[in-house]
Amino acid sequence: MRNIPPVHLLAAFDAVARHQSFNQAAEDLHLSHSAVSHRIRELERLVGATLFHRSTRAVALSPQGTWLHQQIRAPLEALEAAFGRFTHERDVVRISALPSFARLRLVPALTAFHHSHPAVSVAIDPTTRNVQLEQGEADIAIRFAHQAPQAFHCEHLLDDEWFAVAAPRYLEPFDGLGLAALFGRASLLSHSRQPWDPWLQAAGLRIPATRRQLSYTDTGLMLDAALNLQGIALGRRSLVQRLLAEGSLVRVSDIAIPCEQRYFLLASERAMLSRHGPMVMDWIRALAAQPP
């Protein structure tokens, strides 16, 4: 047992190896950068080997460091799981999701999740940026993409489709009009990454671009505009199903076009092996599987 270095040195080494960053390791361990550096130097002194190659911009494991990290990861995770049974702190699972999906799907479902899982705290980071899960920027990510993103774990979560929606009050002045007459008079709310043209072609309509008066880069903002009686929006089924159920929005037509992109559920290796990561992933899967 005398050859085993202190656990706090191993924890610092594991954090730097996972994040490939002394700064992020310091944040993870709630220590200063200098304290983490001191612990790594002490561990290198004890084992008699250089564990990291350092430069001004990057940190990488040396061959000896790579071997050592492979040996200690499982024992450290076993210790974490064992002592986790004695802590009363809430575990936090960090989810990175597109702002529209976070706001319209995840947040409304959080109340029921917390009632069912009071020991788990979910932190949601709404962003369109590609997060680096293995560097600790998040535990789980939900992405909308043409192809499966690179991650330790990646699975197809949900297919989607687009169709026209509007607030009932906005449609009242057009009551009784056919589809062509309605779209000839109404304002169309556009999305920068989902043009109206494919849907209009499927509907057999030719509408001049002048009717598309407002454009948005975020689906949530575009749906806000529809809720505020600004026009007809092209909404994704995954995002508008609750608004349709509440009657805040209604479908203008039964015509729908499939999305070329699909949702993917991503997770880091640490999240997959953690106590609550798989539970949160099951919750997200069940949420995605709810019928429209």
PDB file of C-alpha atoms in Angstrom:
ATOM      1  CA  MET A   1       0.000   0.000   0.000  1.00  0.00           C
ATOM      2  CA  ARG A   2       2.994   2.329   0.503  1.00  0.00           C
ATOM      3  CA  ASN A   3       3.460   2.620  -3.296  1.00  0.00           C
ATOM      4  CA  ILE A   4      -0.004   4.156  -3.811  1.00  0.00           C
ATOM      5  CA  PRO A   5       0.178   7.973  -4.155  1.00  0.00           C
ATOM      6  CA  PRO A   6      -2.348  10.100  -2.234  1.00  0.00           C
ATOM      7  CA  VAL A   7      -5.806  10.028  -3.793  1.00  0.00           C
ATOM      8  CA  HIS A   8      -5.952  13.817  -4.182  1.00  0.00           C
ATOM      9  CA  LEU A   9      -2.946  13.616  -6.520  1.00  0.00           C
ATOM     10  CA  LEU A  10      -4.611  10.903  -8.585  1.00  0.00           C
ATOM     11  CA  ALA A  11      -7.846  12.905  -8.751  1.00  0.00           C
ATOM     12  CA  ALA A  12      -5.955  15.928 -10.081  1.00  0.00           C
ATOM     13  CA  PHE A  13      -4.178  13.749 -12.647  1.00  0.00           C
ATOM     14  CA  ASP A  14      -7.487  12.214 -13.765  1.00  0.00           C
ATOM     15  CA  ALA A  15      -9.127  15.641 -14.141  1.00  0.00           C
ATOM     16  CA  VAL A  16      -6.289  17.067 -16.255  1.00  0.00           C
ATOM     17  CA  ALA A  17      -6.186  13.903 -18.382  1.00  0.00           C
ATOM     18  CA  ARG A  18      -9.949  14.048 -19.036  1.00  0.00           C
ATOM     19  CA  HIS A  19     -10.114  17.762 -19.800  1.00  0.00           C
ATOM     20  CA  GLN A  20      -6.659  18.063 -21.387  1.00  0.00           C
ATOM     21  CA  SER A  21      -6.591  21.406 -19.625  1.00  0.00           C
ATOM     22  CA  PHE A  22      -5.269  22.583 -16.275  1.00  0.00           C
ATOM     23  CA  ASN A  23      -7.808  25.413 -16.159  1.00  0.00           C
ATOM     24  CA  GLN A  24     -10.824  23.162 -16.698  1.00  0.00           C
ATOM     25  CA  ALA A  25      -9.438  20.604 -14.253  1.00  0.00           C
ATOM     26  CA  ALA A  26      -9.090  23.369 -11.663  1.00  0.00           C
ATOM     27  CA  GLU A  27     -12.720  24.389 -12.193  1.00  0.00           C
ATOM     28  CA  ASP A  28     -13.853  20.766 -11.943  1.00  0.00           C
ATOM     29  CA  LEU A  29     -11.969  20.253  -8.666  1.00  0.00           C
ATOM     30  CA  HIS A  30     -12.751  23.752  -7.280  1.00  0.00           C
ATOM     31  CA  LEU A  31      -9.026  24.444  -6.961  1.00  0.00           C
ATOM     32  CA  SER A  32      -6.660  27.094  -8.259  1.00  0.00           C
ATOM     33  CA  HIS A  33      -4.585  26.477 -11.373  1.00  0.00           C
ATOM     34  CA  SER A  34      -1.405  26.541  -9.293  1.00  0.00           C
ATOM     35  CA  ALA A  35      -2.787  23.953  -6.852  1.00  0.00           C
ATOM     36  CA  VAL A  36      -3.543  21.539  -9.695  1.00  0.00           C
ATOM     37  CA  SER A  37      -0.096  22.132 -11.234  1.00  0.00           C
ATOM     38  CA  HIS A  38       1.546  21.489  -7.869  1.00  0.00           C
ATOM     39  CA  ARG A  39      -0.312  18.187  -7.462  1.00  0.00           C
ATOM     40  CA  ILE A  40       0.677  17.017 -10.945  1.00  0.00           C
ATOM     41  CA  ARG A  41       4.336  17.888 -10.309  1.00  0.00           C
ATOM     42  CA  GLU A  42       4.208  16.011  -6.998  1.00  0.00           C
ATOM     43  CA  LEU A  43       2.695  12.940  -8.671  1.00  0.00           C
ATOM     44  CA  GLU A  44       5.325  13.040 -11.425  1.00  0.00           C
ATOM     45  CA  ARG A  45       8.005  13.200  -8.736  1.00  0.00           C
ATOM     46  CA  LEU A  46       6.535  10.206  -6.915  1.00  0.00           C
ATOM     47  CA  VAL A  47       6.214   8.014 -10.020  1.00  0.00           C
ATOM     48  CA  GLY A  48       9.470   9.236 -11.539  1.00  0.00           C
ATOM     49  CA  ALA A  49       7.981   9.979 -14.968  1.00  0.00           C
ATOM     50  CA  THR A  50       6.665  12.858 -17.030  1.00  0.00           C
ATOM     51  CA  LEU A  51       2.900  12.378 -17.305  1.00  0.00           C
ATOM     52  CA  PHE A  52       2.002  15.330 -19.571  1.00  0.00           C
ATOM     53  CA  HIS A  53       3.546  17.139 -22.513  1.00  0.00           C
ATOM     54  CA  ARG A  54       2.844  20.832 -21.910  1.00  0.00           C
ATOM     55  CA  SER A  55       2.868  23.757 -24.313  1.00  0.00           C
ATOM     56  CA  THR A  56       1.525  27.293 -24.150  1.00  0.00           C
ATOM     57  CA  ARG A  57      -1.746  26.217 -25.806  1.00  0.00           C
ATOM     58  CA  ALA A  58      -2.234  22.513 -25.135  1.00  0.00           C
ATOM     59  CA  VAL A  59      -1.747  19.706 -22.662  1.00  0.00           C
ATOM     60  CA  ALA A  60      -1.389  16.095 -23.809  1.00  0.00           C
ATOM     61  CA  LEU A  61      -0.716  12.851 -22.006  1.00  0.00           C
ATOM     62  CA  SER A  62       2.727  11.347 -22.411  1.00  0.00           C
ATOM     63  CA  PRO A  63       2.966   7.606 -23.181  1.00  0.00           C
ATOM     64  CA  GLN A  64       3.547   6.945 -19.479  1.00  0.00           C
ATOM     65  CA  GLY A  65       0.624   9.212 -18.606  1.00  0.00           C
ATOM     66  CA  THR A  66      -1.656   7.452 -21.068  1.00  0.00           C
ATOM     67  CA  TRP A  67      -0.804   4.063 -19.568  1.00  0.00           C
ATOM     68  CA  LEU A  68      -1.285   5.296 -16.013  1.00  0.00           C
ATOM     69  CA  HIS A  69      -4.640   6.924 -16.803  1.00  0.00           C
ATOM     70  CA  GLN A  70      -5.889   3.687 -18.350  1.00  0.00           C
ATOM     71  CA  GLN A  71      -4.964   1.840 -15.162  1.00  0.00           C
ATOM     72  CA  ILE A  72      -6.545   4.211 -12.646  1.00  0.00           C
ATOM     73  CA  ARG A  73      -9.777   5.276 -14.397  1.00  0.00           C
ATOM     74  CA  ALA A  74     -11.823   2.252 -13.381  1.00  0.00           C
ATOM     75  CA  PRO A  75     -10.619   2.215  -9.730  1.00  0.00           C
ATOM     76  CA  LEU A  76     -11.341   5.945  -9.365  1.00  0.00           C
ATOM     77  CA  GLU A  77     -14.833   5.528 -10.808  1.00  0.00           C
ATOM     78  CA  ALA A  78     -15.440   2.610  -8.450  1.00  0.00           C
ATOM     79  CA  LEU A  79     -14.368   4.756  -5.490  1.00  0.00           C
ATOM     80  CA  GLU A  80     -16.589   7.597  -6.664  1.00  0.00           C
ATOM     81  CA  ALA A  81     -19.589   5.283  -6.960  1.00  0.00           C
ATOM     82  CA  ALA A  82     -18.918   3.707  -3.556  1.00  0.00           C
ATOM     83  CA  PHE A  83     -18.560   6.960  -1.637  1.00  0.00           C
ATOM     84  CA  GLY A  84     -21.393   8.538  -3.589  1.00  0.00           C
ATOM     85  CA  ARG A  85     -23.771   6.401  -1.537  1.00  0.00           C
ATOM     86  CA  PHE A  86     -22.768   8.366   1.576  1.00  0.00           C
ATOM     87  CA  THR A  87     -23.177  11.885   0.202  1.00  0.00           C
ATOM     88  CA  HIS A  88     -26.352  13.930   0.412  1.00  0.00           C
ATOM     89  CA  GLU A  89     -25.359  16.396  -2.274  1.00  0.00           C
ATOM     90  CA  ARG A  90     -27.471  16.588  -5.404  1.00  0.00           C
ATOM     91  CA  ASP A  91     -25.803  15.176  -8.503  1.00  0.00           C
ATOM     92  CA  VAL A  92     -25.801  17.541 -11.482  1.00  0.00           C
ATOM     93  CA  VAL A  93     -26.148  16.249 -15.036  1.00  0.00           C
ATOM     94  CA  ARG A  94     -25.325  18.916 -17.607  1.00  0.00           C
ATOM     95  CA  ILE A  95     -27.280  18.854 -20.878  1.00  0.00           C
ATOM     96  CA  SER A  96     -26.298  20.872 -23.936  1.00  0.00           C
ATOM     97  CA  ALA A  97     -29.250  21.382 -26.285  1.00  0.00           C
ATOM     98  CA  LEU A  98     -30.391  23.679 -29.045  1.00  0.00           C
ATOM     99  CA  PRO A  99     -32.157  26.716 -27.525  1.00  0.00           C
ATOM    100  CA  SER A 100     -35.462  25.872 -29.233  1.00  0.00           C
ATOM    101  CA  PHE A 101     -35.475  22.225 -28.073  1.00  0.00           C
ATOM    102  CA  ALA A 102     -34.340  23.197 -24.565  1.00  0.00           C
ATOM    103  CA  ARG A 103     -37.069  25.791 -24.182  1.00  0.00           C
ATOM    104  CA  LEU A 104     -39.972  24.010 -25.853  1.00  0.00           C
ATOM    105  CA  ARG A 105     -39.320  20.369 -24.886  1.00  0.00           C
ATOM    106  CA  LEU A 106     -36.906  20.023 -21.973  1.00  0.00           C
ATOM    107  CA  VAL A 107     -37.894  22.893 -19.675  1.00  0.00           C
ATOM    108  CA  PRO A 108     -41.668  22.133 -19.662  1.00  0.00           C
ATOM    109  CA  ALA A 109     -40.896  18.523 -18.685  1.00  0.00           C
ATOM    110  CA  LEU A 110     -38.427  19.311 -15.894  1.00  0.00           C
ATOM    111  CA  THR A 111     -41.023  19.727 -13.146  1.00  0.00           C
ATOM    112  CA  ALA A 112     -42.293  16.168 -13.514  1.00  0.00           C
ATOM    113  CA  PHE A 113     -38.707  14.859 -13.760  1.00  0.00           C
ATOM    114  CA  HIS A 114     -37.659  16.570 -10.523  1.00  0.00           C
ATOM    115  CA  HIS A 115     -40.714  15.198  -8.721  1.00  0.00           C
ATOM    116  CA  SER A 116     -39.735  11.686  -9.821  1.00  0.00           C
ATOM    117  CA  HIS A 117     -35.977  12.125  -9.272  1.00  0.00           C
ATOM    118  CA  PRO A 118     -35.472  14.640  -6.438  1.00  0.00           C
ATOM    119  CA  ALA A 119     -31.801  13.681  -5.956  1.00  0.00           C
ATOM    120  CA  VAL A 120     -30.817  14.644  -9.504  1.00  0.00           C
ATOM    121  CA  SER A 121     -30.218  18.213 -10.625  1.00  0.00           C
ATOM    122  CA  VAL A 122     -30.289  18.946 -14.355  1.00  0.00           C
ATOM    123  CA  ALA A 123     -28.363  21.931 -15.715  1.00  0.00           C
ATOM    124  CA  ILE A 124     -29.345  22.927 -19.252  1.00  0.00           C
ATOM    125  CA  ASP A 125     -26.992  24.860 -21.508  1.00  0.00           C
ATOM    126  CA  PRO A 126     -28.912  26.216 -24.539  1.00  0.00           C
ATOM    127  CA  THR A 127     -26.426  26.629 -27.389  1.00  0.00           C
ATOM    128  CA  THR A 128     -25.908  25.901 -31.077  1.00  0.00           C
ATOM    129  CA  ARG A 129     -22.168  25.473 -30.521  1.00  0.00           C
ATOM    130  CA  ASN A 130     -20.603  22.031 -30.899  1.00  0.00           C
ATOM    131  CA  VAL A 131     -19.598  21.179 -27.340  1.00  0.00           C
ATOM    132  CA  GLN A 132     -16.677  18.889 -26.503  1.00  0.00           C
ATOM    133  CA  LEU A 133     -18.215  16.268 -24.231  1.00  0.00           C
ATOM    134  CA  GLU A 134     -14.997  14.395 -23.500  1.00  0.00           C
ATOM    135  CA  GLN A 135     -13.393  17.662 -22.382  1.00  0.00           C
ATOM    136  CA  GLY A 136     -16.103  18.134 -19.770  1.00  0.00           C
ATOM    137  CA  GLU A 137     -18.075  20.948 -21.432  1.00  0.00           C
ATOM    138  CA  ALA A 138     -21.278  18.918 -20.889  1.00  0.00           C
ATOM    139  CA  ASP A 139     -22.323  15.396 -19.944  1.00  0.00           C
ATOM    140  CA  ILE A 140     -25.087  14.911 -22.517  1.00  0.00           C
ATOM    141  CA  ALA A 141     -25.912  16.768 -25.726  1.00  0.00           C
ATOM    142  CA  ILE A 142     -28.926  16.882 -28.055  1.00  0.00           C
ATOM    143  CA  ARG A 143     -28.101  17.929 -31.602  1.00  0.00           C
ATOM    144  CA  PHE A 144     -30.064  18.440 -34.843  1.00  0.00           C
ATOM    145  CA  ALA A 145     -27.842  17.387 -37.758  1.00  0.00           C
ATOM    146  CA  HIS A 146     -27.697  15.703 -41.160  1.00  0.00           C
ATOM    147  CA  GLN A 147     -25.204  13.078 -39.953  1.00  0.00           C
ATOM    148  CA  ALA A 148     -24.387  11.554 -36.594  1.00  0.00           C
ATOM    149  CA  PRO A 149     -21.929  13.809 -34.696  1.00  0.00           C
ATOM    150  CA  GLN A 150     -18.743  12.361 -33.258  1.00  0.00           C
ATOM    151  CA  ALA A 151     -19.045  11.376 -29.597  1.00  0.00           C
ATOM    152  CA  PHE A 152     -18.244   8.496 -27.241  1.00  0.00           C
ATOM    153  CA  HIS A 153     -21.943   7.587 -27.466  1.00  0.00           C
ATOM    154  CA  CYS A 154     -24.250   8.791 -30.239  1.00  0.00           C
ATOM    155  CA  GLU A 155     -27.721   7.484 -31.078  1.00  0.00           C
ATOM    156  CA  HIS A 156     -30.576   8.539 -33.323  1.00  0.00           C
ATOM    157  CA  LEU A 157     -33.168  10.185 -31.120  1.00  0.00           C
ATOM    158  CA  LEU A 158     -35.944  11.615 -33.262  1.00  0.00           C
ATOM    159  CA  ASP A 159     -36.994  12.322 -36.839  1.00  0.00           C
ATOM    160  CA  ASP A 160     -38.972  15.458 -37.564  1.00  0.00           C
ATOM    161  CA  GLU A 161     -41.157  17.234 -40.084  1.00  0.00           C
ATOM    162  CA  TRP A 162     -42.213  20.803 -40.918  1.00  0.00           C
ATOM    163  CA  PHE A 163     -45.729  22.152 -41.377  1.00  0.00           C
ATOM    164  CA  ALA A 164     -47.486  25.518 -41.320  1.00  0.00           C
ATOM    165  CA  VAL A 165     -48.856  26.799 -38.001  1.00  0.00           C
ATOM    166  CA  ALA A 166     -50.439  30.017 -36.775  1.00  0.00           C
ATOM    167  CA  ALA A 167     -52.249  31.443 -33.773  1.00  0.00           C
ATOM    168  CA  PRO A 168     -56.057  30.987 -34.022  1.00  0.00           C
ATOM    169  CA  ARG A 169     -56.610  34.715 -33.516  1.00  0.00           C
ATOM    170  CA  TYR A 170     -54.308  35.523 -36.405  1.00  0.00           C
ATOM    171  CA  LEU A 171     -56.393  33.322 -38.720  1.00  0.00           C
ATOM    172  CA  GLU A 172     -59.759  34.805 -37.697  1.00  0.00           C
ATOM    173  CA  PRO A 173     -59.784  37.581 -40.377  1.00  0.00           C
ATOM    174  CA  PHE A 174     -59.116  34.925 -43.033  1.00  0.00           C
ATOM    175  CA  ASP A 175     -61.906  32.574 -41.937  1.00  0.00           C
ATOM    176  CA  GLY A 176     -63.502  30.772 -44.867  1.00  0.00           C
ATOM    177  CA  LEU A 177     -60.656  31.377 -47.314  1.00  0.00           C
ATOM    178  CA  GLY A 178     -59.070  28.512 -49.186  1.00  0.00           C
ATOM    179  CA  LEU A 179     -55.389  27.710 -48.777  1.00  0.00           C
ATOM    180  CA  ALA A 180     -54.280  29.679 -51.852  1.00  0.00           C
ATOM    181  CA  ALA A 181     -56.270  32.775 -50.853  1.00  0.00           C
ATOM    182  CA  LEU A 182     -55.027  32.549 -47.254  1.00  0.00           C
ATOM    183  CA  PHE A 183     -51.382  32.378 -48.266  1.00  0.00           C
ATOM    184  CA  GLY A 184     -51.945  35.121 -50.793  1.00  0.00           C
ATOM    185  CA  ARG A 185     -52.900  37.518 -47.985  1.00  0.00           C
ATOM    186  CA  ALA A 186     -51.138  36.326 -44.839  1.00  0.00           C
ATOM    187  CA  SER A 187     -47.591  37.175 -43.782  1.00  0.00           C
ATOM    188  CA  LEU A 188     -45.132  34.280 -43.757  1.00  0.00           C
ATOM    189  CA  LEU A 189     -42.543  33.992 -40.991  1.00  0.00           C
ATOM    190  CA  SER A 190     -39.311  32.581 -42.400  1.00  0.00           C
ATOM    191  CA  HIS A 191     -36.478  30.597 -40.846  1.00  0.00           C
ATOM    192  CA  SER A 192     -32.971  31.187 -42.172  1.00  0.00           C
ATOM    193  CA  ARG A 193     -32.207  27.444 -42.352  1.00  0.00           C
ATOM    194  CA  GLN A 194     -35.614  26.162 -43.474  1.00  0.00           C
ATOM    195  CA  PRO A 195     -37.004  28.010 -46.512  1.00  0.00           C
ATOM    196  CA  TRP A 196     -40.690  27.983 -47.346  1.00  0.00           C
ATOM    197  CA  ASP A 197     -40.159  26.892 -50.968  1.00  0.00           C
ATOM    198  CA  PRO A 198     -40.247  23.069 -50.431  1.00  0.00           C
ATOM    199  CA  TRP A 199     -43.471  23.303 -48.404  1.00  0.00           C
ATOM    200  CA  LEU A 200     -45.084  25.714 -50.886  1.00  0.00           C
ATOM    201  CA  GLN A 201     -44.193  23.385 -53.739  1.00  0.00           C
ATOM    202  CA  ALA A 202     -45.739  20.434 -51.880  1.00  0.00           C
ATOM    203  CA  ALA A 203     -48.876  22.550 -51.342  1.00  0.00           C
ATOM    204  CA  GLY A 204     -48.945  23.622 -54.988  1.00  0.00           C
ATOM    205  CA  LEU A 205     -48.680  27.297 -54.070  1.00  0.00           C
ATOM    206  CA  ARG A 206     -46.658  30.089 -55.629  1.00  0.00           C
ATOM    207  CA  ILE A 207     -46.235  32.907 -53.135  1.00  0.00           C
ATOM    208  CA  PRO A 208     -44.007  35.931 -53.832  1.00  0.00           C
ATOM    209  CA  ALA A 209     -41.103  36.571 -51.525  1.00  0.00           C
ATOM    210  CA  THR A 210     -42.674  39.882 -50.486  1.00  0.00           C
ATOM    211  CA  ARG A 211     -45.154  37.951 -48.332  1.00  0.00           C
ATOM    212  CA  ARG A 212     -42.241  36.625 -46.225  1.00  0.00           C
ATOM    213  CA  GLN A 213     -41.791  39.735 -44.179  1.00  0.00           C
ATOM    214  CA  LEU A 214     -39.876  38.500 -41.116  1.00  0.00           C
ATOM    215  CA  SER A 215     -36.974  36.057 -40.885  1.00  0.00           C
ATOM    216  CA  TYR A 216     -35.446  34.394 -37.819  1.00  0.00           C
ATOM    217  CA  THR A 217     -32.381  32.280 -37.100  1.00  0.00           C
ATOM    218  CA  ASP A 218     -33.955  30.612 -34.049  1.00  0.00           C
ATOM    219  CA  THR A 219     -37.068  28.471 -34.289  1.00  0.00           C
ATOM    220  CA  GLY A 220     -38.221  29.475 -30.819  1.00  0.00           C
ATOM    221  CA  LEU A 221     -38.199  33.161 -31.750  1.00  0.00           C
ATOM    222  CA  MET A 222     -40.089  32.416 -34.957  1.00  0.00           C
ATOM    223  CA  LEU A 223     -42.774  30.577 -32.985  1.00  0.00           C
ATOM    224  CA  ASP A 224     -42.915  33.507 -30.547  1.00  0.00           C
ATOM    225  CA  ALA A 225     -43.667  35.716 -33.533  1.00  0.00           C
ATOM    226  CA  ALA A 226     -46.488  33.389 -34.571  1.00  0.00           C
ATOM    227  CA  LEU A 227     -47.889  33.410 -31.028  1.00  0.00           C
ATOM    228  CA  ASN A 228     -47.797  37.214 -31.153  1.00  0.00           C
ATOM    229  CA  LEU A 229     -50.011  37.254 -34.263  1.00  0.00           C
ATOM    230  CA  GLN A 230     -47.264  38.259 -36.681  1.00  0.00           C
ATOM    231  CA  GLY A 231     -47.959  35.613 -39.320  1.00  0.00           C
ATOM    232  CA  ILE A 232     -47.849  31.957 -40.324  1.00  0.00           C
ATOM    233  CA  ALA A 233     -44.724  30.006 -39.315  1.00  0.00           C
ATOM    234  CA  LEU A 234     -43.180  26.816 -40.578  1.00  0.00           C
ATOM    235  CA  GLY A 235     -42.900  24.845 -37.344  1.00  0.00           C
ATOM    236  CA  ARG A 236     -41.148  21.592 -36.497  1.00  0.00           C
ATOM    237  CA  ARG A 237     -43.441  18.919 -35.093  1.00  0.00           C
ATOM    238  CA  SER A 238     -41.010  18.178 -32.245  1.00  0.00           C
ATOM    239  CA  LEU A 239     -41.251  21.773 -31.038  1.00  0.00           C
ATOM    240  CA  VAL A 240     -44.894  22.715 -31.581  1.00  0.00           C
ATOM    241  CA  GLN A 241     -46.706  19.628 -30.310  1.00  0.00           C
ATOM    242  CA  ARG A 242     -47.337  21.118 -26.847  1.00  0.00           C
ATOM    243  CA  LEU A 243     -48.462  24.440 -28.346  1.00  0.00           C
ATOM    244  CA  LEU A 244     -50.850  22.548 -30.631  1.00  0.00           C
ATOM    245  CA  ALA A 245     -52.220  20.515 -27.725  1.00  0.00           C
ATOM    246  CA  GLU A 246     -52.827  23.701 -25.729  1.00  0.00           C
ATOM    247  CA  GLY A 247     -54.497  25.389 -28.691  1.00  0.00           C
ATOM    248  CA  SER A 248     -51.980  28.252 -28.703  1.00  0.00           C
ATOM    249  CA  LEU A 249     -51.164  27.319 -32.299  1.00  0.00           C
ATOM    250  CA  VAL A 250     -53.109  25.373 -34.922  1.00  0.00           C
ATOM    251  CA  ARG A 251     -52.065  23.680 -38.123  1.00  0.00           C
ATOM    252  CA  VAL A 252     -52.981  25.672 -41.197  1.00  0.00           C
ATOM    253  CA  SER A 253     -52.827  22.600 -43.457  1.00  0.00           C
ATOM    254  CA  ASP A 254     -52.280  18.854 -43.219  1.00  0.00           C
ATOM    255  CA  ILE A 255     -49.367  19.132 -45.656  1.00  0.00           C
ATOM    256  CA  ALA A 256     -45.996  18.341 -44.046  1.00  0.00           C
ATOM    257  CA  ILE A 257     -42.481  17.864 -45.384  1.00  0.00           C
ATOM    258  CA  PRO A 258     -39.834  15.680 -43.729  1.00  0.00           C
ATOM    259  CA  CYS A 259     -36.770  17.334 -42.231  1.00  0.00           C
ATOM    260  CA  GLU A 260     -33.462  16.469 -43.839  1.00  0.00           C
ATOM    261  CA  GLN A 261     -31.875  16.707 -40.403  1.00  0.00           C
ATOM    262  CA  ARG A 262     -32.643  14.553 -37.378  1.00  0.00           C
ATOM    263  CA  TYR A 263     -32.053  14.710 -33.634  1.00  0.00           C
ATOM    264  CA  PHE A 264     -29.163  12.804 -32.059  1.00  0.00           C
ATOM    265  CA  LEU A 265     -28.505  12.028 -28.403  1.00  0.00           C
ATOM    266  CA  LEU A 266     -24.827  12.230 -27.419  1.00  0.00           C
ATOM    267  CA  ALA A 267     -23.081  11.348 -24.162  1.00  0.00           C
ATOM    268  CA  SER A 268     -19.555  11.285 -22.815  1.00  0.00           C
ATOM    269  CA  GLU A 269     -17.974   8.142 -21.450  1.00  0.00           C
ATOM    270  CA  ARG A 270     -18.116   9.605 -17.952  1.00  0.00           C
ATOM    271  CA  ALA A 271     -21.855  10.267 -18.295  1.00  0.00           C
ATOM    272  CA  MET A 272     -22.479   6.713 -19.479  1.00  0.00           C
ATOM    273  CA  LEU A 273     -20.664   5.311 -16.444  1.00  0.00           C
ATOM    274  CA  SER A 274     -22.100   7.732 -13.897  1.00  0.00           C
ATOM    275  CA  ARG A 275     -24.975   6.959 -11.548  1.00  0.00           C
ATOM    276  CA  HIS A 276     -27.487   9.389 -13.027  1.00  0.00           C
ATOM    277  CA  GLY A 277     -26.339   9.950 -16.602  1.00  0.00           C
ATOM    278  CA  PRO A 278     -28.148   6.872 -17.999  1.00  0.00           C
ATOM    279  CA  MET A 279     -31.296   7.836 -16.040  1.00  0.00           C
ATOM    280  CA  VAL A 280     -31.358  11.300 -17.608  1.00  0.00           C
ATOM    281  CA  MET A 281     -30.787   9.767 -21.051  1.00  0.00           C
ATOM    282  CA  ASP A 282     -33.771   7.456 -20.523  1.00  0.00           C
ATOM    283  CA  TRP A 283     -35.859  10.504 -19.605  1.00  0.00           C
ATOM    284  CA  ILE A 284     -34.818  12.261 -22.819  1.00  0.00           C
ATOM    285  CA  ARG A 285     -35.618   9.138 -24.872  1.00  0.00           C
ATOM    286  CA  ALA A 286     -39.071   8.888 -23.298  1.00  0.00           C
ATOM    287  CA  LEU A 287     -39.658  12.594 -23.927  1.00  0.00           C
ATOM    288  CA  ALA A 288     -38.717  12.214 -27.588  1.00  0.00           C
ATOM    289  CA  ALA A 289     -40.974   9.182 -27.955  1.00  0.00           C
ATOM    290  CA  GLN A 290     -44.102  10.998 -26.756  1.00  0.00           C
ATOM    291  CA  PRO A 291     -46.722  11.038 -29.539  1.00  0.00           C
ATOM    292  CA  PRO A 292     -47.408  14.337 -31.306  1.00  0.00           C
TER     293      PRO A 292
END
